[in-house]
């Protein structure tokens, strides 16, 4: 590998880029256009596969074995049918490889659940990534793009916190250096999975929300990649959700810090944990459109960016919880720390909170059972009042005009403002 000092790229293709035969061929064409470059590629499960596999887990865990097998049969059929239209010469090899993964899941489904839900979730859902990458890898080899497929569970080592596993960086780094790097001597393209890893007991794990972007960042960091690209079905990162705001515009450059801030306030951009490994080595992140690869997309890097348009995040279904001390004592002291313990144990985080002398206001996502649990626990120390059906508006880089336009005709219940960001809770 040291003979070729050329730095590599890391690509991640989302599930929408491989959910039809045409899209897989399109993905192949994008990869072909980078001929001669060294690329590590991660491909998510196809289209709606993850949701379908989640239904398998639910049925299995509820003890409905026949339903689980029936639902899994549908996942098998859709992949085998894609295979039939995609691959001509090596279909037997492809079918055998898929069947190995099917067997892995079915073997489990014939048992009775004896462990926690999250454990079974990870063993079953990880199959989606293994299937999609196998299909694309075999298709590319047939289309003249020589590549090596790798089971990421042999590389990325995690703890056994199923569904939100924590990476063992040292072990993973050694495996990437020993097993992945040398492959680039014989291959320009290495294909593997995101979102999944394995424990030292060889049990599959998943890395939590947006785990495949994070996996790509782990590889980019360890391989000292020149860049990471996430291929999506959007032209670029936008300043607002186009479904909500007709005038949403593309943003072509962002800083790491801005993206983390946007994500913190709930923008569906890039998950903050993806940014850190890239920022540590100053590796730029590109967000590009697989439907139109000619477009420049967005580049996220350490360069500060000025004159951004107002970035808008709208969160509906918000609850305002007002907690007042029962005896007019100050809220700051002991009750505050008890409240934070409640948040932690119920696994809920306020989107906005404001302290008064004897009362505290928290704005939370309306997750019914969590709100109920919290209200019940809090009512032992506080008087609790709740208002539902509110909307939380966050604007970064706000202008007075934008605030006025977006709050017009609404009643403002709570407002917080810094020089960069305003948050308004309204009914």
Tab-separated table of C-alpha atoms in Angstrom:
chain	number	residue	atom	x	y	z
A	1	UNK	CA	0.000	0.000	0.000
A	2	UNK	CA	2.869	2.355	0.785
A	3	UNK	CA	3.922	2.242	-2.886
A	4	UNK	CA	0.873	4.337	-3.719
A	5	UNK	CA	0.760	7.420	-1.494
A	6	UNK	CA	-2.488	8.583	-3.121
A	7	UNK	CA	-5.077	9.395	-0.464
A	8	UNK	CA	-8.385	7.678	-0.713
A	9	UNK	CA	-11.975	8.818	-0.596
A	10	UNK	CA	-14.810	7.429	1.491
A	11	UNK	CA	-18.300	7.296	-0.062
A	12	UNK	CA	-21.557	6.520	1.682
A	13	UNK	CA	-24.672	5.815	-0.371
A	14	UNK	CA	-28.010	6.073	1.437
A	15	UNK	CA	-30.776	3.491	1.119
A	16	UNK	CA	-32.610	5.463	-1.570
A	17	UNK	CA	-29.610	5.127	-3.904
A	18	UNK	CA	-30.039	1.357	-4.160
A	19	UNK	CA	-33.795	0.786	-3.779
A	20	UNK	CA	-34.408	-0.105	-7.442
A	21	UNK	CA	-32.409	-1.840	-10.165
A	22	UNK	CA	-32.109	1.482	-12.060
A	23	UNK	CA	-30.780	3.226	-8.952
A	24	UNK	CA	-28.152	0.522	-8.375
A	25	UNK	CA	-27.017	0.888	-12.002
A	26	UNK	CA	-26.909	4.666	-11.472
A	27	UNK	CA	-24.775	4.196	-8.338
A	28	UNK	CA	-22.468	1.995	-10.427
A	29	UNK	CA	-22.134	4.776	-13.010
A	30	UNK	CA	-21.195	7.307	-10.332
A	31	UNK	CA	-18.501	4.944	-9.036
A	32	UNK	CA	-17.211	4.332	-12.589
A	33	UNK	CA	-16.775	8.090	-13.049
A	34	UNK	CA	-14.043	8.005	-10.364
A	35	UNK	CA	-11.970	5.473	-12.325
A	36	UNK	CA	-8.463	4.957	-10.976
A	37	UNK	CA	-9.201	6.444	-7.552
A	38	UNK	CA	-9.054	4.491	-4.298
A	39	UNK	CA	-12.488	4.505	-2.658
A	40	UNK	CA	-13.934	2.799	0.388
A	41	UNK	CA	-17.703	2.564	-0.126
A	42	UNK	CA	-20.463	2.066	2.425
A	43	UNK	CA	-24.005	1.320	1.246
A	44	UNK	CA	-27.076	1.426	3.472
A	45	UNK	CA	-29.848	-1.171	3.412
A	46	UNK	CA	-32.083	-0.774	0.358
A	47	UNK	CA	-35.073	1.536	0.530
A	48	UNK	CA	-37.513	0.421	3.205
A	49	UNK	CA	-35.640	-2.759	4.202
A	50	UNK	CA	-34.749	-1.559	7.705
A	51	UNK	CA	-38.426	-0.843	8.485
A	52	UNK	CA	-39.403	-4.255	7.124
A	53	UNK	CA	-36.778	-5.967	9.293
A	54	UNK	CA	-37.951	-4.010	12.343
A	55	UNK	CA	-41.398	-5.557	11.832
A	56	UNK	CA	-39.754	-8.999	11.788
A	57	UNK	CA	-38.099	-8.228	15.137
A	58	UNK	CA	-41.404	-7.015	16.645
A	59	UNK	CA	-43.275	-10.149	15.571
A	60	UNK	CA	-40.508	-12.480	16.742
A	61	UNK	CA	-40.174	-10.762	20.105
A	62	UNK	CA	-43.940	-10.819	20.642
A	63	UNK	CA	-43.804	-14.609	20.196
A	64	UNK	CA	-45.486	-14.589	16.758
A	65	UNK	CA	-42.951	-16.871	15.083
A	66	UNK	CA	-45.008	-17.614	11.946
A	67	UNK	CA	-45.636	-13.900	11.331
A	68	UNK	CA	-41.950	-13.187	11.768
A	69	UNK	CA	-40.968	-15.845	9.217
A	70	UNK	CA	-43.668	-14.632	6.822
A	71	UNK	CA	-42.487	-11.009	7.092
A	72	UNK	CA	-38.895	-12.101	6.576
A	73	UNK	CA	-39.994	-14.043	3.496
A	74	UNK	CA	-41.042	-10.693	1.938
A	75	UNK	CA	-37.585	-9.220	2.575
A	76	UNK	CA	-36.025	-12.295	0.932
A	77	UNK	CA	-38.332	-12.110	-2.092
A	78	UNK	CA	-37.624	-8.439	-2.767
A	79	UNK	CA	-33.852	-8.984	-2.651
A	80	UNK	CA	-33.952	-12.125	-4.794
A	81	UNK	CA	-36.104	-10.351	-7.357
A	82	UNK	CA	-33.680	-7.401	-7.512
A	83	UNK	CA	-30.884	-9.942	-7.938
A	84	UNK	CA	-32.683	-11.583	-10.871
A	85	UNK	CA	-32.914	-8.311	-12.835
A	86	UNK	CA	-29.487	-7.005	-11.852
A	87	UNK	CA	-27.056	-9.875	-12.213
A	88	UNK	CA	-26.756	-12.284	-15.141
A	89	UNK	CA	-23.438	-14.158	-15.036
A	90	UNK	CA	-22.753	-14.564	-11.334
A	91	UNK	CA	-26.332	-14.904	-10.108
A	92	UNK	CA	-25.609	-18.290	-8.503
A	93	UNK	CA	-22.727	-16.907	-6.444
A	94	UNK	CA	-24.894	-13.905	-5.533
A	95	UNK	CA	-27.856	-16.055	-4.557
A	96	UNK	CA	-25.655	-18.273	-2.380
A	97	UNK	CA	-24.220	-15.265	-0.593
A	98	UNK	CA	-27.681	-13.807	0.085
A	99	UNK	CA	-28.913	-17.200	1.290
A	100	UNK	CA	-26.100	-17.334	3.855
A	101	UNK	CA	-27.423	-14.100	5.367
A	102	UNK	CA	-31.035	-15.325	5.177
A	103	UNK	CA	-30.035	-18.472	7.070
A	104	UNK	CA	-28.312	-16.400	9.767
A	105	UNK	CA	-31.648	-14.685	10.520
A	106	UNK	CA	-33.953	-17.690	10.062
A	107	UNK	CA	-31.854	-19.795	12.383
A	108	UNK	CA	-32.573	-17.178	15.060
A	109	UNK	CA	-36.293	-16.872	14.220
A	110	UNK	CA	-36.842	-20.577	14.896
A	111	UNK	CA	-35.799	-20.045	18.516
A	112	UNK	CA	-37.790	-18.428	21.307
A	113	UNK	CA	-36.668	-15.006	22.527
A	114	UNK	CA	-34.681	-15.369	25.755
A	115	UNK	CA	-32.742	-12.084	25.652
A	116	UNK	CA	-33.680	-8.395	25.465
A	117	UNK	CA	-35.419	-6.800	22.484
A	118	UNK	CA	-32.368	-4.695	21.540
A	119	UNK	CA	-30.198	-7.797	21.217
A	120	UNK	CA	-32.579	-9.379	18.671
A	121	UNK	CA	-33.018	-6.056	16.905
A	122	UNK	CA	-29.295	-5.909	16.143
A	123	UNK	CA	-28.980	-9.565	15.069
A	124	UNK	CA	-31.885	-9.227	12.592
A	125	UNK	CA	-31.716	-5.630	11.340
A	126	UNK	CA	-27.996	-5.802	10.435
A	127	UNK	CA	-28.967	-8.233	7.663
A	128	UNK	CA	-30.246	-5.332	5.501
A	129	UNK	CA	-26.795	-3.787	5.107
A	130	UNK	CA	-25.160	-7.160	4.383
A	131	UNK	CA	-27.696	-7.895	1.616
A	132	UNK	CA	-27.494	-4.500	-0.129
A	133	UNK	CA	-23.687	-4.369	-0.148
A	134	UNK	CA	-23.404	-7.960	-1.465
A	135	UNK	CA	-25.768	-7.229	-4.343
A	136	UNK	CA	-24.019	-4.002	-5.309
A	137	UNK	CA	-20.560	-5.564	-4.996
A	138	UNK	CA	-21.405	-8.530	-7.244
A	139	UNK	CA	-23.172	-6.252	-9.735
A	140	UNK	CA	-20.129	-3.942	-9.927
A	141	UNK	CA	-17.729	-6.836	-10.453
A	142	UNK	CA	-19.934	-8.001	-13.300
A	143	UNK	CA	-20.082	-4.458	-14.731
A	144	UNK	CA	-16.281	-4.345	-14.868
A	145	UNK	CA	-15.656	-2.427	-11.655
A	146	UNK	CA	-13.359	-4.744	-9.735
A	147	UNK	CA	-14.021	-4.492	-5.998
A	148	UNK	CA	-13.615	-6.357	-2.726
A	149	UNK	CA	-16.568	-6.959	-0.384
A	150	UNK	CA	-15.822	-7.002	3.360
A	151	UNK	CA	-18.035	-7.987	6.312
A	152	UNK	CA	-17.652	-4.968	8.583
A	153	UNK	CA	-18.421	-7.125	11.622
A	154	UNK	CA	-14.883	-8.485	11.285
A	155	UNK	CA	-13.494	-4.937	11.448
A	156	UNK	CA	-15.561	-2.636	13.658
A	157	UNK	CA	-15.428	-3.839	17.264
A	158	UNK	CA	-17.970	-2.507	19.772
A	159	UNK	CA	-19.230	-3.090	23.309
A	160	UNK	CA	-22.518	-4.952	23.846
A	161	UNK	CA	-24.757	-1.925	24.335
A	162	UNK	CA	-27.105	-3.198	21.619
A	163	UNK	CA	-28.774	-0.625	19.321
A	164	UNK	CA	-26.409	2.122	20.449
A	165	UNK	CA	-23.081	0.341	20.641
A	166	UNK	CA	-19.900	2.168	21.543
A	167	UNK	CA	-16.849	1.773	19.288
A	168	UNK	CA	-13.622	0.244	20.548
A	169	UNK	CA	-11.386	2.646	18.606
A	170	UNK	CA	-8.053	0.946	19.303
A	171	UNK	CA	-9.117	-2.489	18.170
A	172	UNK	CA	-11.027	-1.106	15.167
A	173	UNK	CA	-8.026	0.978	14.130
A	174	UNK	CA	-5.696	-2.045	14.219
A	175	UNK	CA	-8.169	-4.087	12.121
A	176	UNK	CA	-8.559	-1.330	9.508
A	177	UNK	CA	-4.770	-0.968	9.215
A	178	UNK	CA	-4.192	-4.735	9.086
A	179	UNK	CA	-7.166	-5.932	7.018
A	180	UNK	CA	-8.559	-3.007	4.987
A	181	UNK	CA	-5.561	-0.914	3.995
A	182	UNK	CA	-3.675	-3.785	2.266
A	183	UNK	CA	-6.719	-4.537	0.073
A	184	UNK	CA	-6.092	-1.267	-1.777
A	185	UNK	CA	-2.903	-2.759	-3.250
A	186	UNK	CA	-5.031	-5.024	-5.480
A	187	UNK	CA	-8.361	-3.194	-5.538
A	188	UNK	CA	-9.384	0.415	-6.166
A	189	UNK	CA	-12.784	-0.193	-4.573
A	190	UNK	CA	-13.563	-1.785	-1.218
A	191	UNK	CA	-17.248	-2.178	-0.282
A	192	UNK	CA	-18.471	-2.641	3.262
A	193	UNK	CA	-21.412	-1.853	5.568
A	194	UNK	CA	-22.221	1.081	7.782
A	195	UNK	CA	-24.326	1.148	10.950
A	196	UNK	CA	-23.142	-2.265	12.174
A	197	UNK	CA	-20.300	-3.790	14.135
A	198	UNK	CA	-19.744	-6.788	16.399
A	199	UNK	CA	-18.775	-7.547	19.997
A	200	UNK	CA	-15.794	-9.706	20.936
A	201	UNK	CA	-18.374	-12.526	21.356
A	202	UNK	CA	-19.099	-12.125	17.623
A	203	UNK	CA	-22.624	-10.826	18.204
A	204	UNK	CA	-23.847	-8.187	15.747
A	205	UNK	CA	-24.438	-4.672	17.072
A	206	UNK	CA	-25.768	-1.434	15.567
A	207	UNK	CA	-24.407	2.037	16.190
A	208	UNK	CA	-27.629	3.973	16.717
A	209	UNK	CA	-29.255	6.703	14.689
A	210	UNK	CA	-27.488	7.752	11.483
A	211	UNK	CA	-24.935	5.055	12.237
A	212	UNK	CA	-23.848	4.572	8.617
A	213	UNK	CA	-22.665	8.179	8.211
A	214	UNK	CA	-20.755	7.654	11.456
A	215	UNK	CA	-19.221	4.370	10.194
A	216	UNK	CA	-18.020	6.181	7.088
A	217	UNK	CA	-16.426	8.843	9.302
A	218	UNK	CA	-14.656	6.150	11.369
A	219	UNK	CA	-13.098	4.722	8.203
A	220	UNK	CA	-12.252	8.181	6.852
A	221	UNK	CA	-10.509	9.055	10.117
A	222	UNK	CA	-8.472	5.845	10.409
A	223	UNK	CA	-7.555	5.752	6.692
A	224	UNK	CA	-6.641	9.485	6.686
A	225	UNK	CA	-8.986	9.923	3.731
A	226	UNK	CA	-8.827	13.091	1.636
A	227	UNK	CA	-12.622	13.474	1.906
A	228	UNK	CA	-15.901	11.780	2.792
A	229	UNK	CA	-18.948	12.057	0.555
A	230	UNK	CA	-22.518	11.249	1.565
A	231	UNK	CA	-24.630	10.615	-1.571
A	232	UNK	CA	-28.274	11.527	-0.934
A	233	UNK	CA	-31.425	12.264	-2.910
A	234	UNK	CA	-31.174	16.016	-2.215
A	235	UNK	CA	-29.164	18.619	-4.117
A	236	UNK	CA	-27.443	19.996	-1.032
A	237	UNK	CA	-27.954	20.745	2.649
A	238	UNK	CA	-30.807	23.273	2.886
A	239	UNK	CA	-31.579	26.084	5.321
A	240	UNK	CA	-35.054	24.664	6.065
A	241	UNK	CA	-37.234	21.642	5.345
A	242	UNK	CA	-38.518	22.156	1.775
A	243	UNK	CA	-41.730	20.269	2.658
A	244	UNK	CA	-42.510	23.004	5.203
A	245	UNK	CA	-40.964	26.034	3.513
A	246	UNK	CA	-41.392	26.604	-0.201
A	247	UNK	CA	-38.563	29.163	-0.225
A	248	UNK	CA	-35.966	26.833	1.351
A	249	UNK	CA	-32.569	27.347	-0.288
A	250	UNK	CA	-29.419	25.293	-0.787
A	251	UNK	CA	-26.354	26.046	1.319
A	252	UNK	CA	-23.130	25.194	-0.521
A	253	UNK	CA	-20.615	25.575	2.307
A	254	UNK	CA	-20.876	25.025	6.067
A	255	UNK	CA	-18.447	24.727	8.935
A	256	UNK	CA	-18.315	21.628	11.168
A	257	UNK	CA	-19.443	23.780	14.075
A	258	UNK	CA	-22.482	25.125	12.208
A	259	UNK	CA	-23.624	21.608	11.311
A	260	UNK	CA	-23.325	20.442	14.916
A	261	UNK	CA	-25.340	23.478	16.044
A	262	UNK	CA	-28.016	22.851	13.399
A	263	UNK	CA	-28.303	19.205	14.422
A	264	UNK	CA	-28.473	20.132	18.103
A	265	UNK	CA	-31.561	22.235	17.414
A	266	UNK	CA	-33.180	19.401	15.504
A	267	UNK	CA	-32.326	20.051	11.841
A	268	UNK	CA	-32.227	16.754	9.935
A	269	UNK	CA	-28.714	17.382	8.651
A	270	UNK	CA	-25.694	15.319	9.605
A	271	UNK	CA	-25.584	13.617	12.997
A	272	UNK	CA	-23.025	15.349	15.280
A	273	UNK	CA	-21.190	12.096	16.017
A	274	UNK	CA	-20.303	11.868	12.301
A	275	UNK	CA	-18.615	15.271	12.407
A	276	UNK	CA	-16.146	14.653	15.250
A	277	UNK	CA	-13.892	11.988	13.649
A	278	UNK	CA	-13.695	14.144	10.506
A	279	UNK	CA	-13.033	17.369	12.372
A	280	UNK	CA	-10.241	15.700	14.368
A	281	UNK	CA	-8.320	15.149	11.136
A	282	UNK	CA	-9.689	18.084	9.165
A	283	UNK	CA	-11.319	15.850	6.534
A	284	UNK	CA	-13.957	17.715	4.482
A	285	UNK	CA	-17.443	16.192	4.229
A	286	UNK	CA	-19.360	16.508	0.962
A	287	UNK	CA	-23.110	16.062	0.679
A	288	UNK	CA	-23.948	15.333	-2.958
A	289	UNK	CA	-26.929	14.268	-5.031
A	290	UNK	CA	-26.812	10.763	-6.550
A	291	UNK	CA	-29.675	11.726	-8.910
A	292	UNK	CA	-27.584	14.551	-10.352
A	293	UNK	CA	-23.873	13.992	-9.642
A	294	UNK	CA	-22.944	17.066	-11.740
A	295	UNK	CA	-24.209	19.354	-8.973
A	296	UNK	CA	-21.598	20.681	-6.529
A	297	UNK	CA	-23.561	19.792	-3.370
A	298	UNK	CA	-22.481	21.078	0.046
A	299	UNK	CA	-18.992	20.969	1.505
A	300	UNK	CA	-18.582	20.934	5.285
A	301	UNK	CA	-15.132	21.776	6.594
A	302	UNK	CA	-13.218	23.696	9.253
A	303	UNK	CA	-13.451	26.944	7.236
A	304	UNK	CA	-15.788	29.447	8.899
A	305	UNK	CA	-18.644	30.483	6.616
A	306	UNK	CA	-20.173	33.960	6.702
A	307	UNK	CA	-23.488	35.423	5.488
A	308	UNK	CA	-25.528	32.254	5.900
A	309	UNK	CA	-29.248	32.565	5.254
A	310	UNK	CA	-31.491	32.139	8.320
A	311	UNK	CA	-31.481	28.428	9.202
A	312	UNK	CA	-34.968	27.354	10.274
A	313	UNK	CA	-35.999	24.331	12.334
A	314	UNK	CA	-39.647	23.730	13.160
A	315	UNK	CA	-40.606	21.153	15.786
A	316	UNK	CA	-44.288	20.376	16.093
A	317	UNK	CA	-46.040	18.389	18.846
A	318	UNK	CA	-44.285	20.130	21.705
A	319	UNK	CA	-45.332	20.073	25.346
A	320	UNK	CA	-44.683	22.865	27.822
A	321	UNK	CA	-44.275	21.594	31.364
A	322	UNK	CA	-44.342	24.192	34.128
A	323	UNK	CA	-42.842	23.004	37.399
A	324	UNK	CA	-43.389	25.250	40.443
A	325	UNK	CA	-41.945	24.633	43.876
A	326	UNK	CA	-44.655	23.600	46.318
A	327	UNK	CA	-43.389	25.715	49.206
A	328	UNK	CA	-42.089	28.821	47.368
A	329	UNK	CA	-38.496	27.765	47.981
A	330	UNK	CA	-36.031	28.528	45.193
A	331	UNK	CA	-36.046	25.993	42.372
A	332	UNK	CA	-32.297	26.234	41.784
A	333	UNK	CA	-31.173	24.129	44.681
A	334	UNK	CA	-31.871	20.454	45.288
A	335	UNK	CA	-34.996	20.071	43.101
A	336	UNK	CA	-32.984	20.959	39.975
A	337	UNK	CA	-30.572	18.075	40.416
A	338	UNK	CA	-33.453	15.701	41.128
A	339	UNK	CA	-35.120	16.856	37.919
A	340	UNK	CA	-31.985	16.168	35.871
A	341	UNK	CA	-31.878	12.663	37.300
A	342	UNK	CA	-35.487	12.173	36.150
A	343	UNK	CA	-34.618	13.365	32.633
A	344	UNK	CA	-31.719	10.912	32.522
A	345	UNK	CA	-33.633	7.902	33.818
A	346	UNK	CA	-36.642	8.513	31.529
A	347	UNK	CA	-34.229	9.264	28.625
A	348	UNK	CA	-35.839	12.547	27.643
A	349	UNK	CA	-34.124	15.867	26.955
A	350	UNK	CA	-35.804	19.282	27.084
A	351	UNK	CA	-35.578	21.176	23.783
A	352	UNK	CA	-35.715	24.429	25.717
A	353	UNK	CA	-35.832	25.267	29.410
A	354	UNK	CA	-36.094	28.467	31.406
A	355	UNK	CA	-35.672	29.089	35.116
A	356	UNK	CA	-37.623	31.541	37.186
A	357	UNK	CA	-37.150	32.015	40.929
A	358	UNK	CA	-39.809	29.519	41.952
A	359	UNK	CA	-40.772	27.893	38.692
A	360	UNK	CA	-39.117	26.126	35.813
A	361	UNK	CA	-40.413	25.816	32.235
A	362	UNK	CA	-39.433	22.880	30.018
A	363	UNK	CA	-40.364	22.338	26.401
A	364	UNK	CA	-40.301	18.659	25.385
A	365	UNK	CA	-41.231	16.418	22.444
A	366	UNK	CA	-44.715	15.008	23.067
A	367	UNK	CA	-43.805	11.363	23.574
A	368	UNK	CA	-46.937	10.430	25.504
A	369	UNK	CA	-45.649	7.735	27.844
A	370	UNK	CA	-42.417	9.595	28.630
A	371	UNK	CA	-44.302	12.819	29.391
A	372	UNK	CA	-46.656	10.882	31.646
A	373	UNK	CA	-43.768	9.250	33.499
A	374	UNK	CA	-41.997	12.575	33.906
A	375	UNK	CA	-45.120	14.436	35.100
A	376	UNK	CA	-45.790	11.703	37.631
A	377	UNK	CA	-42.230	11.652	38.978
A	378	UNK	CA	-41.977	15.467	39.035
A	379	UNK	CA	-45.299	15.902	40.838
A	380	UNK	CA	-43.691	14.480	43.969
A	381	UNK	CA	-41.517	17.602	44.294
A	382	UNK	CA	-43.297	20.199	42.152
A	383	UNK	CA	-46.730	21.445	41.212
A	384	UNK	CA	-46.936	20.380	37.565
A	385	UNK	CA	-48.894	22.034	34.757
A	386	UNK	CA	-48.872	20.882	31.158
A	387	UNK	CA	-49.826	22.501	27.859
A	388	UNK	CA	-49.762	20.463	24.633
A	389	UNK	CA	-49.954	21.085	20.851
A	390	UNK	CA	-47.286	23.777	20.771
A	391	UNK	CA	-44.669	24.433	18.089
A	392	UNK	CA	-41.007	25.231	18.702
A	393	UNK	CA	-39.393	27.460	16.110
A	394	UNK	CA	-35.602	27.831	16.047
A	395	UNK	CA	-33.899	30.342	13.736
A	396	UNK	CA	-30.114	30.577	13.528
A	397	UNK	CA	-28.757	33.761	11.908
A	398	UNK	CA	-32.190	35.310	12.379
A	399	UNK	CA	-33.307	38.676	11.030
A	400	UNK	CA	-36.124	40.764	12.538
A	401	UNK	CA	-38.105	40.276	9.299
A	402	UNK	CA	-37.769	36.493	9.464
A	403	UNK	CA	-38.878	36.364	13.105
A	404	UNK	CA	-41.911	38.485	12.319
A	405	UNK	CA	-42.832	36.459	9.236
A	406	UNK	CA	-42.671	33.106	11.047
A	407	UNK	CA	-44.422	34.125	14.276
A	408	UNK	CA	-47.194	36.135	12.634
A	409	UNK	CA	-50.630	35.323	14.042
A	410	UNK	CA	-49.179	33.087	16.760
A	411	UNK	CA	-49.149	33.525	20.515
A	412	UNK	CA	-45.627	33.369	21.904
A	413	UNK	CA	-45.453	31.310	25.090
A	414	UNK	CA	-41.710	31.358	25.655
A	415	UNK	CA	-38.750	32.959	23.924
A	416	UNK	CA	-34.967	32.680	24.207
A	417	UNK	CA	-32.457	34.638	22.225
A	418	UNK	CA	-28.680	34.790	21.805
A	419	UNK	CA	-26.771	36.827	19.214
A	420	UNK	CA	-26.947	33.904	16.760
A	421	UNK	CA	-30.059	31.931	17.618
A	422	UNK	CA	-33.634	32.593	18.639
A	423	UNK	CA	-36.048	29.937	19.918
A	424	UNK	CA	-39.747	30.672	20.143
A	425	UNK	CA	-42.366	28.353	21.593
A	426	UNK	CA	-45.772	29.273	20.213
A	427	UNK	CA	-49.378	28.212	20.024
